[in-house]
Coordinates of C-alpha atoms and ligand atoms in Angstrom, one line a residue:
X1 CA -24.0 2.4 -23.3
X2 CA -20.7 4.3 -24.7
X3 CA -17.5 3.4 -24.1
X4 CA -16.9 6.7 -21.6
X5 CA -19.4 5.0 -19.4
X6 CA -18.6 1.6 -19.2
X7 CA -14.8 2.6 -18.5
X8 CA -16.2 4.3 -15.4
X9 CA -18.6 1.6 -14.4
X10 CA -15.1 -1.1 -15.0
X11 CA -12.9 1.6 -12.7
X12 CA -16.0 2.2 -10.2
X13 CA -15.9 -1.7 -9.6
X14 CA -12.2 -2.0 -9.6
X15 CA -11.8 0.6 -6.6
X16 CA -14.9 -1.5 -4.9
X17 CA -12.8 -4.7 -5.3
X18 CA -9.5 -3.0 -3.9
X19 CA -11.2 -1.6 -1.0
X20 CA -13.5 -4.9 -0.1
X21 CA -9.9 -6.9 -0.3
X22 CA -8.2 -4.3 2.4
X23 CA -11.0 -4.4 4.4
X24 CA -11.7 -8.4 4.5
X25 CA -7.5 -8.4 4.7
X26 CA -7.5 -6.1 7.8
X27 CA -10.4 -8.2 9.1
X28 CA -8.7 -10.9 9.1
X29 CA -5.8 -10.1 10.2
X30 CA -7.2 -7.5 13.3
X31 CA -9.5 -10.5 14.3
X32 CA -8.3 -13.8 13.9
X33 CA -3.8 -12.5 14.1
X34 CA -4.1 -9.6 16.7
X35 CA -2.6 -6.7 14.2
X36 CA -3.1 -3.0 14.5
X37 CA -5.4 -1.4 12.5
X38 CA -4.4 1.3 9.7
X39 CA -4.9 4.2 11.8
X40 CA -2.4 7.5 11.4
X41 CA -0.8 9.4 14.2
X42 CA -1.6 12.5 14.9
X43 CA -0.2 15.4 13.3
X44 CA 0.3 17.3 16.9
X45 CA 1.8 13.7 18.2
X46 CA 4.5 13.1 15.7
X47 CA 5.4 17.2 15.6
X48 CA 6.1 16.5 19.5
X49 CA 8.0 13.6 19.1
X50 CA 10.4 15.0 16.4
X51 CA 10.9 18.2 18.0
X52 CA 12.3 15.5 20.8
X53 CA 14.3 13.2 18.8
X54 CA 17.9 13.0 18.7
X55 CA 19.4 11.3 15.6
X56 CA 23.1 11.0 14.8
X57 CA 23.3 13.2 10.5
X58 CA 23.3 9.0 9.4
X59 CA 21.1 7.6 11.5
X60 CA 18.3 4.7 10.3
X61 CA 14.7 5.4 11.3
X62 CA 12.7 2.4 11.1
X63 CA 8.9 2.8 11.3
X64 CA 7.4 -0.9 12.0
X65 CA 3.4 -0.8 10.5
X66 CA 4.0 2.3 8.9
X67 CA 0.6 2.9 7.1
X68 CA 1.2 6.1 5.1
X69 CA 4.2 6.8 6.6
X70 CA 3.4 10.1 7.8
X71 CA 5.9 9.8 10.9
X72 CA 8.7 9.3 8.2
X73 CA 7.9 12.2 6.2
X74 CA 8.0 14.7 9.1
X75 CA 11.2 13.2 10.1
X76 CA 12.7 13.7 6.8
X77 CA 12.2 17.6 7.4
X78 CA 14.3 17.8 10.4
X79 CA 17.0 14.9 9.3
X80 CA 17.6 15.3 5.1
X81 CA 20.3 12.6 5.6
X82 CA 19.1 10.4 7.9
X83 CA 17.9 6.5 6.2
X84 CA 14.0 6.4 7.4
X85 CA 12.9 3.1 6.4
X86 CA 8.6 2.1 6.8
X87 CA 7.4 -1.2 6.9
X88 CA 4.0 -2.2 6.2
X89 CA 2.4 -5.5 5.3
X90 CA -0.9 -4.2 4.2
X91 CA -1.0 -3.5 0.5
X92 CA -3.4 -0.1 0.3
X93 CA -1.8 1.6 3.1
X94 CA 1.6 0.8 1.6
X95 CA 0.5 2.0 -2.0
X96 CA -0.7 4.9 -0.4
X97 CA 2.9 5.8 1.1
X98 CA 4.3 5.1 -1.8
X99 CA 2.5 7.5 -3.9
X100 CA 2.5 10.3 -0.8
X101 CA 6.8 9.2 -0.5
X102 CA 6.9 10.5 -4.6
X103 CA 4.5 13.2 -4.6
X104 CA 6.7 14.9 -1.9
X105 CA 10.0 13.2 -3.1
X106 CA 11.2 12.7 0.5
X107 CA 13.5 10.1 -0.2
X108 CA 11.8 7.2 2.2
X109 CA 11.9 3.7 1.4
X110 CA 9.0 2.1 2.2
X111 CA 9.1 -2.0 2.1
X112 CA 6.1 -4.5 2.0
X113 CA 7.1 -6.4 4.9
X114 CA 5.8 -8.0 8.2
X115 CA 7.5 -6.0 11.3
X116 CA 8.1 -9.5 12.4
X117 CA 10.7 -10.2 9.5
X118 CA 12.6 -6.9 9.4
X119 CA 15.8 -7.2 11.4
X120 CA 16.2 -4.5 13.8
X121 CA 19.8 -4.2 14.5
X122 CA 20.4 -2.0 11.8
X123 CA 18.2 0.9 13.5
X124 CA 18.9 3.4 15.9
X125 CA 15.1 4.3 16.3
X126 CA 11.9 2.4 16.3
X127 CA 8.9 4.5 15.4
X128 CA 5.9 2.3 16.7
X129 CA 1.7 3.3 17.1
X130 CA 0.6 -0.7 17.2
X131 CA -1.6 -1.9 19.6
X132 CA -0.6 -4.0 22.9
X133 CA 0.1 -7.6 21.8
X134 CA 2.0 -6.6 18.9
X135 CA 4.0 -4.7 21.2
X136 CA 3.8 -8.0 24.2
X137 CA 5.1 -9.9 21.3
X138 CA 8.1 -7.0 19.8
X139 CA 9.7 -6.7 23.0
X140 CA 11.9 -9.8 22.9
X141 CA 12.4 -8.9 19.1
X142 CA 13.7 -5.9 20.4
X143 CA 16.0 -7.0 23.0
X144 CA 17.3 -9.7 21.1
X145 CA 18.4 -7.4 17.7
X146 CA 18.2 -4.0 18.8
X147 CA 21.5 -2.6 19.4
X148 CA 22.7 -1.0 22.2
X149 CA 21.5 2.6 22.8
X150 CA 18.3 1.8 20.3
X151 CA 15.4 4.1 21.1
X152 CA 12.1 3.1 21.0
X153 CA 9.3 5.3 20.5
X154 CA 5.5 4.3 21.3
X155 CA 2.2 6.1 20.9
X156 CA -0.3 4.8 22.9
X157 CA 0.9 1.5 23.7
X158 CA 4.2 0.5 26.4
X159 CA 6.5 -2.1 25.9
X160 CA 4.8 -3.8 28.8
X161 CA 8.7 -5.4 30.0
X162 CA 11.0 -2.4 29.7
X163 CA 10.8 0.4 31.9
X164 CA 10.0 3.7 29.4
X165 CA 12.5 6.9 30.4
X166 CA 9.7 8.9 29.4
X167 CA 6.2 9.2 29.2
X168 CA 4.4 12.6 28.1
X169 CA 0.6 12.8 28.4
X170 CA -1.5 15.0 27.0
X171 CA -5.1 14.1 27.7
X172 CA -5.9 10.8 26.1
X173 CA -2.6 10.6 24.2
X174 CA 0.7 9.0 25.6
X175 CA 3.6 8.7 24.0
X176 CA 6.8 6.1 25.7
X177 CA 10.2 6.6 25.1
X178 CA 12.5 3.8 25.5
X179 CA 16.5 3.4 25.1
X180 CA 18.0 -0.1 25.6
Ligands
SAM201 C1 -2.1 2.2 14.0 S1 -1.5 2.1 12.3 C2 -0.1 3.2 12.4 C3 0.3 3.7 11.1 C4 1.5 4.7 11.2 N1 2.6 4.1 11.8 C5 1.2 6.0 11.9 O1 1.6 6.1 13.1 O2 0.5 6.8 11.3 C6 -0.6 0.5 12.4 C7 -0.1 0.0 11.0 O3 0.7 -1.1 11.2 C8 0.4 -2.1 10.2 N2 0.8 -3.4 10.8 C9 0.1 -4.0 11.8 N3 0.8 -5.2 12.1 C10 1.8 -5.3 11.2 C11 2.8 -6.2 11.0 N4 2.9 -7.4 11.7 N5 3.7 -6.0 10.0 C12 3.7 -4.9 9.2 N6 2.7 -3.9 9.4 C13 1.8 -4.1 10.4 C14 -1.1 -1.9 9.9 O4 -1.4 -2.4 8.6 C15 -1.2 -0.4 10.1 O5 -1.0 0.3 8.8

């Protein structure tokens, strides 16, 4: 066996090992915590959404679980000074947004974090595509640090104890627009 060969055999098992950890990780945590599952918008979802969104030229973004933070990209196109911030506590999604965030140098900060340690009050837009207990269990997160006029945007799952302004269907898809 060369040495060309036994690199690749070393890598081959390396990316096995990464991929078996995020999977047992989001196991785990999908299971036995209730978290969402790394699974991206939709392209055609978040192109509607920012052709919606009103932002202040300053305004903060934040996008809680933000897996590759596709959402955060597209919203860098439409606000180049806006602070868009993503927080994800799963390591191979995060690395993943990290290398997409320098690849197209869009200028997002993306922090390892659990959505359940971030304070809110410094946003004036949530992004969110969780699932329903995460949501259940945001909403008093929300109305304890979000700060007046926040808006919250949901795909796919309400805020089951705030009345949405909004709702837009489009078959299965919905997407919930909040303001506190
Ligand atoms: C359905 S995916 C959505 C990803 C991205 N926001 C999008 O719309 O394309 C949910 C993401 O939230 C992350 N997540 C779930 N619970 C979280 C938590 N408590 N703290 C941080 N991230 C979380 C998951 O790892 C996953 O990447």
């Amino acid at each position: 066996m060369n040495y060309l060969s036994l690199a690749i055999q070393i890598i081959i098992m390396l990316l096995f090992l990464v991929f078996a950890v995020f999977f047992l990780v989001q196991f785990y945590n999908i299971v036995f915590r209730g978290y969402a599952p790394f699974i991206s918008s939709k392209k055609k979802v978040i192109k509607k959404i920012i052709e919606k969104l009103d932002l202040k030229e300053d305004g903060v973004i934040y996008e809680l679980g933000c897996g590759n933070a596709g959402f955060l990209r597209a919203a860098r196109e439409k606000f180049p000074r806006a602070k868009l911030i993503g927080f994800e506590y799963c390591f191979l999604p995060y690395l993943i947004a990290q290398i997409q965030n320098s690849l197209s140098k869009s200028k997002i900060i993306i922090e390892k974090k659990d959505i359940f340690k971030v304070d809110l009050s410094g946003a004036d837009v949530l992004y969110c595509y969780l699932n329903l207990l995460t949501m259940k269990k945001l909403e008093d997160k929300i109305k304890q640090e979000g700060k007046q006029g926040l808006k919250i945007i949901s795909y796919q799952f309400p805020l089951p104890g705030i009345e949405a302004k909004e709702v837009l269907e489009d078959g299965k898809d919905k997407i919930y627009f909040y303001s506190l």
